[in-house]
Short mmCIF file of C-alpha atoms in Angstrom, two decimals:
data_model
loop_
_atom_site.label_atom_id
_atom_site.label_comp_id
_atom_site.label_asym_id
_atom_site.label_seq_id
_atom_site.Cartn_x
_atom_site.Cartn_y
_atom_site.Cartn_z
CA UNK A 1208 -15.07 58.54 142.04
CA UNK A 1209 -17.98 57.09 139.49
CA UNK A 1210 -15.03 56.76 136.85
CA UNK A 1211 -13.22 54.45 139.39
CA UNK A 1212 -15.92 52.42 140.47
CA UNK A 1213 -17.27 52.21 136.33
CA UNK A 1214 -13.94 51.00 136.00
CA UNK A 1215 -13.31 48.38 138.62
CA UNK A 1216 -16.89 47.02 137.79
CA UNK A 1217 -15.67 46.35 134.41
CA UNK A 1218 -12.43 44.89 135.44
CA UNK A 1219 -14.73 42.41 137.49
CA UNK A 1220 -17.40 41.86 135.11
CA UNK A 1221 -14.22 41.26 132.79
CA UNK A 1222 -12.89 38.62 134.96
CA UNK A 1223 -15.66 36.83 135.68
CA UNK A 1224 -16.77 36.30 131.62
CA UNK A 1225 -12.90 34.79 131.42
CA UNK A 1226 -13.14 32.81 134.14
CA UNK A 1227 -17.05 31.57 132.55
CA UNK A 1228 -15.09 30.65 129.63
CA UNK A 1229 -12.36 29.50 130.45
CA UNK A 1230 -13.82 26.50 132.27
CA UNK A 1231 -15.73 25.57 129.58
CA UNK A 1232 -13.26 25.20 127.17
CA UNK A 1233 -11.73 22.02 128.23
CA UNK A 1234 -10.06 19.44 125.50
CA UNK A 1235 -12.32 16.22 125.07
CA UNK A 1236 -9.28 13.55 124.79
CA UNK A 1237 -9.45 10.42 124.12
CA UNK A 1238 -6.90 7.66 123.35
CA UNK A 1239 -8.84 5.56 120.79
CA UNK A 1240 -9.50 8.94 118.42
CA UNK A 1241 -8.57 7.48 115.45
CA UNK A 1242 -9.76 3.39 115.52
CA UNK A 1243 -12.73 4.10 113.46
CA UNK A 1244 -11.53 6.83 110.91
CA UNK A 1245 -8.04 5.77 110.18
CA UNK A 1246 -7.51 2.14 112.30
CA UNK A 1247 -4.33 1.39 111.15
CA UNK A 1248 -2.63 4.79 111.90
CA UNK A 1249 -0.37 3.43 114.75
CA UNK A 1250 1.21 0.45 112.54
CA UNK A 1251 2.02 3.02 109.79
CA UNK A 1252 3.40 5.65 112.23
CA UNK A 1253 5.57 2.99 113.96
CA UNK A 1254 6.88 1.50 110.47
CA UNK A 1255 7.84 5.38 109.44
CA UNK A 1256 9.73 5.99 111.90
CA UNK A 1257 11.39 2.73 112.73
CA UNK A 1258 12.06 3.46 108.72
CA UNK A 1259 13.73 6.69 109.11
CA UNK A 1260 15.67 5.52 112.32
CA UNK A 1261 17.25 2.89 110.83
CA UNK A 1262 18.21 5.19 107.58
CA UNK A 1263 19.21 8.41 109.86
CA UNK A 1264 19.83 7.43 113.64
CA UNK A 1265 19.69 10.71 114.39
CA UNK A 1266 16.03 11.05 113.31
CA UNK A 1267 14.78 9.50 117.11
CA UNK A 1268 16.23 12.20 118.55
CA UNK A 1269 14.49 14.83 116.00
CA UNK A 1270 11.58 13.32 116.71
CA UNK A 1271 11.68 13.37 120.34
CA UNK A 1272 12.73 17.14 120.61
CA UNK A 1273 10.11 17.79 118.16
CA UNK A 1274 7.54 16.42 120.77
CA UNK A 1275 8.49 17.24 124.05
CA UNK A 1276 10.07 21.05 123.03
CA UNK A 1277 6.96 22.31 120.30
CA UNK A 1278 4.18 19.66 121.91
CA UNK A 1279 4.56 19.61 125.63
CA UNK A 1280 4.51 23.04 125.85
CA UNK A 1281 1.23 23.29 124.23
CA UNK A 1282 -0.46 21.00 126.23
CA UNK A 1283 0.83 22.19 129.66
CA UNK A 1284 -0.08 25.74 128.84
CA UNK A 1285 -3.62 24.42 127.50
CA UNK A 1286 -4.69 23.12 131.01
#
């Protein structure tokens, strides 16, 4: 019977220093990351990839499975 009980306690202790941590962990976002280190980052981005559009049509598409199949994921499963 002490086993069991050791063991439960554990399992609850256990829980509750995930759950302690797990709310703290939360992603500071923000949409204007980059205007001071590297301002000019969505103009160059933009001109990239309207670049390899126009040489590769098939490069929007790429581009949009690469971010909603390997990024979306991430980000849902984050929360």
């Amino acid at each position: 019977m002490a086993a069991h009980s050791a063991s439960s306690f554990l399992v609850i202790v256990s829980l509750a220093v995930l759950v302690i941590f797990t709310g703290s962990s939360s992603a500071k976002l923000s949409t204007n990351f980059y205007s001071k280190s590297c301002p000019k980052v969505f103009i160059t981005v933009q001109s990239v990839v309207h670049s390899a559009i126009s040489k590769q049509p098939l490069q929007g598409a790429s581009l949009l499975r690469l971010h909603f199949h390997d990024c979306l994921p991430n980000v849902i499963n984050s929360n």
